[in-house]
Coordinates of C-alpha atoms in Angstrom, one line a residue:
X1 CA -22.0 -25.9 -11.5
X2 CA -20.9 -27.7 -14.9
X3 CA -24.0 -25.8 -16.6
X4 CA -22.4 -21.8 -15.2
X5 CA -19.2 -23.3 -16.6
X6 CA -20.6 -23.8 -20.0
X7 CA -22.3 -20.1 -19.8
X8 CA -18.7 -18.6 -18.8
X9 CA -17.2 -20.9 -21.7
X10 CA -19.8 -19.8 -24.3
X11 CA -20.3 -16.0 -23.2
X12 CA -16.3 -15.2 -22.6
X13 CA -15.4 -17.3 -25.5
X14 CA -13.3 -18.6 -23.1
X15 CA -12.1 -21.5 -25.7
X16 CA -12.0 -19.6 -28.8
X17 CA -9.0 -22.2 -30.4
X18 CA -7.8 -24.2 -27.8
X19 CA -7.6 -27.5 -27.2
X20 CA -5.5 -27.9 -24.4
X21 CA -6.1 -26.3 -21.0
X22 CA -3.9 -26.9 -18.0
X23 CA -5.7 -26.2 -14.7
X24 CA -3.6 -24.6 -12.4
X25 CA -4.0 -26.6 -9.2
X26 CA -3.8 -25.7 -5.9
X27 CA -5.5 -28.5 -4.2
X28 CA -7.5 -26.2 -2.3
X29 CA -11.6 -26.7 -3.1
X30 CA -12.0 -24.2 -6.4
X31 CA -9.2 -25.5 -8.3
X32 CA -10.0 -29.4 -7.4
X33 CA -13.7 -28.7 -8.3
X34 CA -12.2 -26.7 -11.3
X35 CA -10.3 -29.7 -12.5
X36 CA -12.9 -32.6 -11.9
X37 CA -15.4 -30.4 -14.0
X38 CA -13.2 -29.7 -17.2
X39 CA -12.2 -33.7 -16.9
X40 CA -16.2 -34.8 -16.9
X41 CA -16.5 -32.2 -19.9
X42 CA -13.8 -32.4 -21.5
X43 CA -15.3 -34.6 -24.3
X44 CA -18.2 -32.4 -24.7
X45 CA -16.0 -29.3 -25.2
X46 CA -13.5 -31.4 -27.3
X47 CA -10.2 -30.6 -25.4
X48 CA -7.3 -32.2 -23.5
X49 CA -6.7 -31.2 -19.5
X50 CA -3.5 -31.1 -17.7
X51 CA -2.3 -29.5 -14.4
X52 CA 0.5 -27.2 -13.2
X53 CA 0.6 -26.9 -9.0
X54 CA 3.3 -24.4 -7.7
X55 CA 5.0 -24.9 -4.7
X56 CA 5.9 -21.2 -2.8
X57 CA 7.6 -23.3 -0.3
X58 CA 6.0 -20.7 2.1
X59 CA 4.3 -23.1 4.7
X60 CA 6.8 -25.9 5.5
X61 CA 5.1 -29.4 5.5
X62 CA 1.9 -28.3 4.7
X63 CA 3.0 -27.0 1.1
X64 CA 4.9 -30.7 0.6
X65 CA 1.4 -32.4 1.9
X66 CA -0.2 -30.2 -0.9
X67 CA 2.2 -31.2 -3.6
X68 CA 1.6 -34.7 -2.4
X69 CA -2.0 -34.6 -2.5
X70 CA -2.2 -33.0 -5.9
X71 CA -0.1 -35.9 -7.3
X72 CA -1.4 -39.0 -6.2
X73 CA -5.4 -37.3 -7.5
X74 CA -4.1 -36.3 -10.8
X75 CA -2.5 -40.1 -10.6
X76 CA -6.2 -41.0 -10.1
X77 CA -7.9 -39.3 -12.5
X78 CA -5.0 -40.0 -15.0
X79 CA -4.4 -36.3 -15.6
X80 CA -0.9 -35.4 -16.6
X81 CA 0.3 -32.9 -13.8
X82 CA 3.7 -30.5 -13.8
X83 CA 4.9 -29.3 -10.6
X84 CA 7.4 -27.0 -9.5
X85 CA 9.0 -25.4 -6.5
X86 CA 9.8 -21.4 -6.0
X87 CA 11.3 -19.8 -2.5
X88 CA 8.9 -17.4 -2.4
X89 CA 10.4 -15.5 0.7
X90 CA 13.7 -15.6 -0.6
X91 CA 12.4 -14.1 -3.8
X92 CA 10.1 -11.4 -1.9
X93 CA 13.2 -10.2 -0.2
X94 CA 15.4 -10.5 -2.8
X95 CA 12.5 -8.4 -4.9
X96 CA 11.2 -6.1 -1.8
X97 CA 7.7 -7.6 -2.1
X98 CA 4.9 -8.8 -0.4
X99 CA 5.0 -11.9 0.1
X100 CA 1.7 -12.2 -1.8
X101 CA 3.1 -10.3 -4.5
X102 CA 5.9 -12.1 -4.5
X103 CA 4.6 -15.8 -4.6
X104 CA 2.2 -14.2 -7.3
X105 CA 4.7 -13.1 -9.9
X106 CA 7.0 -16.6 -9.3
X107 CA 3.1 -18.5 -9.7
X108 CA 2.4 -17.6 -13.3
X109 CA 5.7 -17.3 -14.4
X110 CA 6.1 -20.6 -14.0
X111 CA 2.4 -21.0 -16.1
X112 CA 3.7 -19.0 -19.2
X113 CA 6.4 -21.3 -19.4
X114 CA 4.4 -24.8 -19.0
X115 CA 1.3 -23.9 -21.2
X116 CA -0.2 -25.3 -24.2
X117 CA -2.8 -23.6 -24.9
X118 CA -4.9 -21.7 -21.8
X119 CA -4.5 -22.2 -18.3
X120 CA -7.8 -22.3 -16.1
X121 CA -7.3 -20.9 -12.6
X122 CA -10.0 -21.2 -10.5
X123 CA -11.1 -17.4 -9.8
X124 CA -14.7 -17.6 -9.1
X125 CA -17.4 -15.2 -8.3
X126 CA -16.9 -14.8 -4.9
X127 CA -13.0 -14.0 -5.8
X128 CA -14.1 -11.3 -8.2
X129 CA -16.3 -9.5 -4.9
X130 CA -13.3 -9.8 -3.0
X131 CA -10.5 -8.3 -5.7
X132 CA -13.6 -5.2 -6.2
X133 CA -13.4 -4.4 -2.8
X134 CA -9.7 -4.8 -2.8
X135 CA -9.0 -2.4 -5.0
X136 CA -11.5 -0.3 -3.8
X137 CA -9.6 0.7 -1.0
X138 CA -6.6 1.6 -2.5
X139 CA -8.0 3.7 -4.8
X140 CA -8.6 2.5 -8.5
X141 CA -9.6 3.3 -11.9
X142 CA -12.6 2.2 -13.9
X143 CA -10.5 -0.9 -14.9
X144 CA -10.1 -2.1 -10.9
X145 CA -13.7 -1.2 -10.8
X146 CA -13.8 -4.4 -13.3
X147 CA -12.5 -7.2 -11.5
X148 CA -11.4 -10.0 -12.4
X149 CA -11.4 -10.5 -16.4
X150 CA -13.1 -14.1 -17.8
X151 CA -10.1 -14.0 -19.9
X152 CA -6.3 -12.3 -20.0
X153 CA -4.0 -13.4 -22.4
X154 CA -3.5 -17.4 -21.6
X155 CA -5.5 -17.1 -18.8
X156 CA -9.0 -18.5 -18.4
X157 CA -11.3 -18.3 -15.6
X158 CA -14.3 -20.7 -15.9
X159 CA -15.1 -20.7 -12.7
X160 CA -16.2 -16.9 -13.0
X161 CA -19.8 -17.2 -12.9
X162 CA -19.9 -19.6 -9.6
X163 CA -19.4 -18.8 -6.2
X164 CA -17.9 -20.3 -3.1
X165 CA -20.9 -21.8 -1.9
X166 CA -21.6 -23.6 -5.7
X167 CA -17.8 -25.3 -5.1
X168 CA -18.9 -26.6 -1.8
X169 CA -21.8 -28.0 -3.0
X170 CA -20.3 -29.5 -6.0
X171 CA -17.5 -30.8 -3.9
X172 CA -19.9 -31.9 -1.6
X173 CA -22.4 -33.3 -4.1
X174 CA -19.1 -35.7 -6.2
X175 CA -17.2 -36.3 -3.2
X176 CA -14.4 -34.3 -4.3
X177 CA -11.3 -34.3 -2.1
X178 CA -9.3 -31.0 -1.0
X179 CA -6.5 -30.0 1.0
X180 CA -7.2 -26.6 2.9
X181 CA -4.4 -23.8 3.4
X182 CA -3.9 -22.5 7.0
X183 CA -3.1 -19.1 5.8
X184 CA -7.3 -18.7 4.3
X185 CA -8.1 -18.6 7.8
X186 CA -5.7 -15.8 9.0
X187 CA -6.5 -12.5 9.0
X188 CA -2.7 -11.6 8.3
X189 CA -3.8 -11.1 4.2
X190 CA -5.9 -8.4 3.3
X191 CA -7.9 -10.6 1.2
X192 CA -8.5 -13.0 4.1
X193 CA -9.6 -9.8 5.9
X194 CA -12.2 -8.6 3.3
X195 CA -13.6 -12.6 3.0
X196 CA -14.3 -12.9 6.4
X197 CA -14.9 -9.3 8.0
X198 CA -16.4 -7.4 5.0
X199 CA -18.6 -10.0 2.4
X200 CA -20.7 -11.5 5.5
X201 CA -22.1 -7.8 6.4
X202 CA -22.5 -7.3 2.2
X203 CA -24.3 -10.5 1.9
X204 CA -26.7 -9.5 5.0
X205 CA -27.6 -6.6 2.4
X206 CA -28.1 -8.7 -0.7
X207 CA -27.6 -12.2 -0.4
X208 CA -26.4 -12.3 -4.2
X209 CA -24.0 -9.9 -4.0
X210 CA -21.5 -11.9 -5.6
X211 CA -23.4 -12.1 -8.9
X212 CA -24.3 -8.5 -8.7
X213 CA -20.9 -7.2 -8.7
X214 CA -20.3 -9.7 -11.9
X215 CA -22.9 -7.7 -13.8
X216 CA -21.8 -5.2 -13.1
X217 CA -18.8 -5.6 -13.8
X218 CA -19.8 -6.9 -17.2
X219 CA -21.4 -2.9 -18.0
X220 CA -18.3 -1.8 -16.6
X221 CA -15.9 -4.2 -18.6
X222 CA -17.8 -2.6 -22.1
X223 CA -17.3 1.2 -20.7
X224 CA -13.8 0.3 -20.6
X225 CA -13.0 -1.2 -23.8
X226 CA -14.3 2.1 -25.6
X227 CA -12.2 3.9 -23.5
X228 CA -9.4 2.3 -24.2
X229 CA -10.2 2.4 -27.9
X230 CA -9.7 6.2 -27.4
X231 CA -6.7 6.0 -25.8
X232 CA -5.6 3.8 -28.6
X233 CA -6.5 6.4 -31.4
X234 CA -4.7 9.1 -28.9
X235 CA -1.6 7.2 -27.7
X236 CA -0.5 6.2 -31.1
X237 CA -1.3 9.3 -32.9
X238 CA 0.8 11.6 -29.6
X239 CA 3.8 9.3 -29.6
X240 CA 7.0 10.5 -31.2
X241 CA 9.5 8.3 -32.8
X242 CA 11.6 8.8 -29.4
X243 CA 9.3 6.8 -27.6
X244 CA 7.4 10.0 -26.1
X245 CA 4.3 11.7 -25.5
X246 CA 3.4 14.9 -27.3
X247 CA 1.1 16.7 -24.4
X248 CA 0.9 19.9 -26.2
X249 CA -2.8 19.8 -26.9
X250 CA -3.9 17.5 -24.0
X251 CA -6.4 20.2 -22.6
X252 CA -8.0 19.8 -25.6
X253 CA -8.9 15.8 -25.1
X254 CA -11.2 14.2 -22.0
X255 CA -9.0 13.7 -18.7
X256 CA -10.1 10.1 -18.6
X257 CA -8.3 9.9 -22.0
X258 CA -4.8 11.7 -21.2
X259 CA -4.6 9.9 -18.1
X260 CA -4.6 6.8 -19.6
X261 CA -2.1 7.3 -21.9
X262 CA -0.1 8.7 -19.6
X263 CA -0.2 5.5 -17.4
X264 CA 0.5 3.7 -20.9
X265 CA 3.3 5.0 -21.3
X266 CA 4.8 4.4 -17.5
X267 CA 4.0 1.0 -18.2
X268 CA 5.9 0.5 -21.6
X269 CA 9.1 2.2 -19.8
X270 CA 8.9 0.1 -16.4
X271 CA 8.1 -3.3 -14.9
X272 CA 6.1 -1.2 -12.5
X273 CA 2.9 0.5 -12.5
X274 CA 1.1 3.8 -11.2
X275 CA -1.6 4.6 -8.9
X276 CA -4.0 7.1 -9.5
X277 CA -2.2 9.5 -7.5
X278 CA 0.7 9.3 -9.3
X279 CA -1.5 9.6 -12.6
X280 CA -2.7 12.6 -11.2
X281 CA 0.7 13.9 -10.2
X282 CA 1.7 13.2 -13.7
X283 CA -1.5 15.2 -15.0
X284 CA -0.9 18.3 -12.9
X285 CA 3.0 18.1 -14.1
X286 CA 1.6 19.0 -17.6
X287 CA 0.5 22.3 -17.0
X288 CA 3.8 23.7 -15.4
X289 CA 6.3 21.3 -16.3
X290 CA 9.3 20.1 -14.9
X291 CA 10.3 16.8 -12.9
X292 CA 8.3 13.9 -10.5
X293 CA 9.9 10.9 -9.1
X294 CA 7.7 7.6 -9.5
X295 CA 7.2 3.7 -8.5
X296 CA 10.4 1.6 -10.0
X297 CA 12.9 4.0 -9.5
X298 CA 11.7 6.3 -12.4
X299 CA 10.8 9.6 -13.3
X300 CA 8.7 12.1 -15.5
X301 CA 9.9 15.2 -17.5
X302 CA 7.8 17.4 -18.9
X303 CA 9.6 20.0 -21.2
X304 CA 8.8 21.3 -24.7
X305 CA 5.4 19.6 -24.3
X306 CA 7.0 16.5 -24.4
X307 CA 6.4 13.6 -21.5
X308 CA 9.5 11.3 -21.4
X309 CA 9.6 8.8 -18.8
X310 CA 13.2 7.9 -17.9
X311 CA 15.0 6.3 -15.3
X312 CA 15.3 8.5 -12.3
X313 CA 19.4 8.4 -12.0
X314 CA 19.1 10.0 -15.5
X315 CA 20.6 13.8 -15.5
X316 CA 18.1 16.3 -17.2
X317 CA 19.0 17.7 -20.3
X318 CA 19.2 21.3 -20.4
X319 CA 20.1 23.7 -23.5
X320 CA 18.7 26.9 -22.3
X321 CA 21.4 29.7 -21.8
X322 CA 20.9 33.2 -20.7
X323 CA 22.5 36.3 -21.8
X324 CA 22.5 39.4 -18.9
X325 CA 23.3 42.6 -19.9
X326 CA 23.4 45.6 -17.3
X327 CA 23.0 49.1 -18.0
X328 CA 23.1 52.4 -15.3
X329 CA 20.4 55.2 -16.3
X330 CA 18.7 57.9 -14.6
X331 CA 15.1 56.5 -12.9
X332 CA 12.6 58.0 -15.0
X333 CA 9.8 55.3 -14.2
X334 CA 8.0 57.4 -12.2
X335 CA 7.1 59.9 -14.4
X336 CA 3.8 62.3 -13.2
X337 CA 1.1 61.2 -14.8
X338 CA 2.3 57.8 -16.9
X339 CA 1.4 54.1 -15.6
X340 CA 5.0 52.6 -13.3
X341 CA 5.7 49.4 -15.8
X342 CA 5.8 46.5 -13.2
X343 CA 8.0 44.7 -16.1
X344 CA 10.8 47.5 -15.6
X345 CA 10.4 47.3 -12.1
X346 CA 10.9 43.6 -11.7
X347 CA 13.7 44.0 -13.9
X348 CA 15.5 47.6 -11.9
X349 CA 18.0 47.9 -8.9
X350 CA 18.2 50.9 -6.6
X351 CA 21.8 52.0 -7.6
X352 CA 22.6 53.4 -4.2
X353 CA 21.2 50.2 -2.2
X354 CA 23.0 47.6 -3.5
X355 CA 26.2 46.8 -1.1
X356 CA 29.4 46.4 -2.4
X357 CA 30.4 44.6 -5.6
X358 CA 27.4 43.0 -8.2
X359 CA 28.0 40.0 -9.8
X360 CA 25.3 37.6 -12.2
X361 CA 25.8 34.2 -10.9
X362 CA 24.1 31.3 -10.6
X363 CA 22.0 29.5 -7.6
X364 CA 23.9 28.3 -4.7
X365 CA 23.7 26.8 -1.4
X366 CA 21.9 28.7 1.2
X367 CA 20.8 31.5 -1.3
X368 CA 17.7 33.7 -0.6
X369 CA 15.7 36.7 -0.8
X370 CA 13.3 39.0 0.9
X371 CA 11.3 39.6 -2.5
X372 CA 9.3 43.4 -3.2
X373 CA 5.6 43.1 -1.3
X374 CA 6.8 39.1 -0.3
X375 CA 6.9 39.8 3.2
X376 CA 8.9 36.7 4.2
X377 CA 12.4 35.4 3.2
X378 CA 13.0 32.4 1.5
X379 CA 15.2 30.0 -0.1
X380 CA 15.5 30.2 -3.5
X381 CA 14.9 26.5 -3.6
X382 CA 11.8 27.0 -1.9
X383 CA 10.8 30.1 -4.0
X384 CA 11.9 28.1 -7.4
X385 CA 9.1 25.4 -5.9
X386 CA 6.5 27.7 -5.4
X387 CA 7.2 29.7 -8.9
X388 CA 7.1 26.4 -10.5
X389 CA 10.3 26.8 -12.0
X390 CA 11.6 23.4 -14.1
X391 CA 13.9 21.3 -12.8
X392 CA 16.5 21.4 -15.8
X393 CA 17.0 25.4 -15.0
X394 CA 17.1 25.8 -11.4
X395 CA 20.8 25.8 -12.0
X396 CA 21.5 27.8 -15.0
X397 CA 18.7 30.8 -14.0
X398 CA 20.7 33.6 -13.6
X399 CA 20.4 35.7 -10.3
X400 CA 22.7 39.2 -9.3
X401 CA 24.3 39.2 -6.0
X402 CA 26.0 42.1 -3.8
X403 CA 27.7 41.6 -0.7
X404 CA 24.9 40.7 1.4
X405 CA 23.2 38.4 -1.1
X406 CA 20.7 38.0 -3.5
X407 CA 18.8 41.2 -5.0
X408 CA 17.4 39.6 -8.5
X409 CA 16.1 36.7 -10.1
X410 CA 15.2 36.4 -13.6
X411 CA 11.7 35.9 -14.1
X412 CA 10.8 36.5 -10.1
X413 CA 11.8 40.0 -9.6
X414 CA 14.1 42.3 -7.2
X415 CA 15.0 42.2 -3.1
X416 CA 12.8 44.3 -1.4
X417 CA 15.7 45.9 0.1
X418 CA 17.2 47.1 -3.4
X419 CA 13.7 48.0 -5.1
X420 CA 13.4 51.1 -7.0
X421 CA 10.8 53.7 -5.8
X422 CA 10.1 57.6 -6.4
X423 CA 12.8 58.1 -4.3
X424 CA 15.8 56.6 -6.7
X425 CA 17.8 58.6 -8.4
X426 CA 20.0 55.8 -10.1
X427 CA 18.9 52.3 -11.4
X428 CA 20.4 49.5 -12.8
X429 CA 18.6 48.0 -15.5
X430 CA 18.9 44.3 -16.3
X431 CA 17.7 42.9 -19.9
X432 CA 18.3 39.1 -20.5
X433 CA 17.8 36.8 -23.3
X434 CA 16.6 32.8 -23.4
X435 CA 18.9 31.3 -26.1
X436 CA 19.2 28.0 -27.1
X437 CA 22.8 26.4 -27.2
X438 CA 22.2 24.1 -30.0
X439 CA 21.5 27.6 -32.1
X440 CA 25.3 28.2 -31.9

């Protein structure tokens, strides 16, 4: 095992200038082998080890027996070791995560804030099958597609290239102690459920499949980084001095690119991150603008081919206004011989059919129409939907009532019950025009 740790070391450049590693223990067989391996070879590679172990308090006496155990072999070995203790479920609540999650986040917290130089967790081979398939089935991006990285920020992994069985065996082989956690054998955890239901049946297929995935993986890892080099030269050249996206001309770049950027930019707003489907959500938003809630209690505008990403509480801006003017005149659209201007007609009332007094409004509640040739009636919240109308003028759109409701809508047409035909002798004829308020 020592001689895959090496390869990982040399091929990862896993040790590129530092000089201290602390291994983050568990006491569970892949960080114990993890440790005694960097401790025989930490002359050869010229560094000092330490250890960090993490108490989630999420297994009553068993967690203290691992805290225990990790102490008195660090004692041993005479490796200095930093422990600490986190109330993982507390936090999980507190949070609304999984427990996983939740005991995740607290876990390398506390490793940012003890390091020295890298911490080594003890993600091996086998680990990076199990995180492929993982993300697998949630749906993922090229980037889940690579696993488990050799190397992410402080973190090191030099344990990537070896398996489960190669720990047992090396435990086996030095007579290396380790504690084992209840929960591995549990099918509660979605990993546990993959590591014992899933990998056998893979490995009846190819008994390497471990280092299959890590090569591929590898290809993968290289696809990726020129994507992202794209995304890069796109990102920074498409965001404003506001913080957001120019998505004018996005039709004009690769989807793979856009989409990217587009989750970039989530991510440098919010502590969360998106899903595909919500990328794609996102995507679809930038042909027809307007508003999507997403993860962390946050949304996206599109308006003015601009993506902003703001909290979700956060009232849209509007500075559209609409001037309506109304005018009576004799019906001449239907002149023998000359084409009937649907524009006109979208834009006409039938005089004699509207009921009582007509007034240019705004929505409100429980508004709808019977639209010309619609066959059905429907709210104009519904119709808005369908029409793709933006959030921010939903409620600044003018409409024209009478007494028995709506008969108009800017930019959707008239009420089939007050639509001009050959038969109309009178119309009223609407003209409106988009202004900007900032232009007064």
């Amino acid at each position: 095992m020592e001689k895959l740790v090496l390869e990982a070391i040399h091929n990862f450049k896993l040790l590129d200038g530092v000089k201290h590693i602390t291994v983050a223990l568990s006491g569970g067989a892949d960080s114990m082998s993890l440790l005694y391996v960097l401790v025989s070879l930490k002359d050869k590679l010229g560094i000092e080890v330490s250890a960090a172990h993490f108490n989630h308090m999420i297994r009553g006496e068993e967690a203290y027996r691992d805290e225990r155990f990790v102490e008195s072999v660090c004692e041993r070995l005479g490796v200095e070791l930093i422990t600490e203790r986190g109330d993982v479920p507390a936090y999980a609540a507190e949070h609304r995560l999984s427990t996983e999650l939740a005991a995740r986040e607290m876990r390398y917290r506390f490793f940012e804030r003890i390091n020295r130089g890298a911490v080594a967790t003890a993600h091996t081979a086998s680990d990076n099958l199990e995180t492929v398939i993982f993300n697998l089935t949630r749906g993922t991006s090229l980037k889940g597609l690579c696993g488990i990285p050799p190397k992410r920020g402080i973190f090191i992994r030099p344990l990537i290239l070896c398996t489960r069985d190669d720990v047992e065996e090396y435990c086996e082989k030095n007579a290396v102690e380790y504690v084992t956690d209840s929960t591995n054998f549990s099918d509660d955890y979605s990993r546990n459920k993959i590591r014992h239901g899933i990998i056998p049946q893979l490995k009846e297929i190819n008994p390497s499949v471990e280092h299959s995935i890590i090569r591929t993986a590898m290809s993968l890892r290289e696809d990726d980084a020129f994507i992202n080099a794209a995304v890069d030269k796109y990102y920074s050249s498409h965001l404003n001095s506001d913080g957001d996206l120019d998505v004018s001309d996005y039709a004009d770049f690769p989807p793979a690119i856009v989409k990217s950027a587009l989750k970039r930019l989530f991510e440098a707003k919010s502590a969360s991150t998106l899903d595909n489907r919500h990328i794609n959500l996102i995507f679809e938003l930038l042909k027809s603008g307007g508003r999507i809630n997403l993860p962390g209690k946050m949304c996206g505008e599109v308006k003015n081919s601009l993506l902003k990403i703001v909290p979700s509480g956060r009232k849209i801006q509007n500075n559209t206004v609409f001037d309506v003017k109304t005018s009576i005149a004799d019906n001449n659209l239907f002149k023998k011989g000359q084409k009937v201007n649907n524009l006109l007609l979208k834009n006409s009332l039938d005089c004699d059919k509207i009921v009582g007094k007509s007034v240019v409004r705004t929505r409100q509640p429980g508004d709808c129409i019977r639209l010309k040739n619609r066959g059905a009636t429907k709210t104009l919240k519904k119709l808005y939907n369908e029409c793709h109308i933006p959030l921010e003028l939903r409620d600044c759109i003018p409409i024209i009532s009478d007494d028995k409701g709506v008969i108009w809508i800017y930019g959707i047409g008239v009420a089939e019950r007050c639509a001009v035909t050959d038969k109309t002798e009178k119309i009223l004829k609407i003209t409106t025009v988009e202004q900007d308020k900032n232009a007064f």
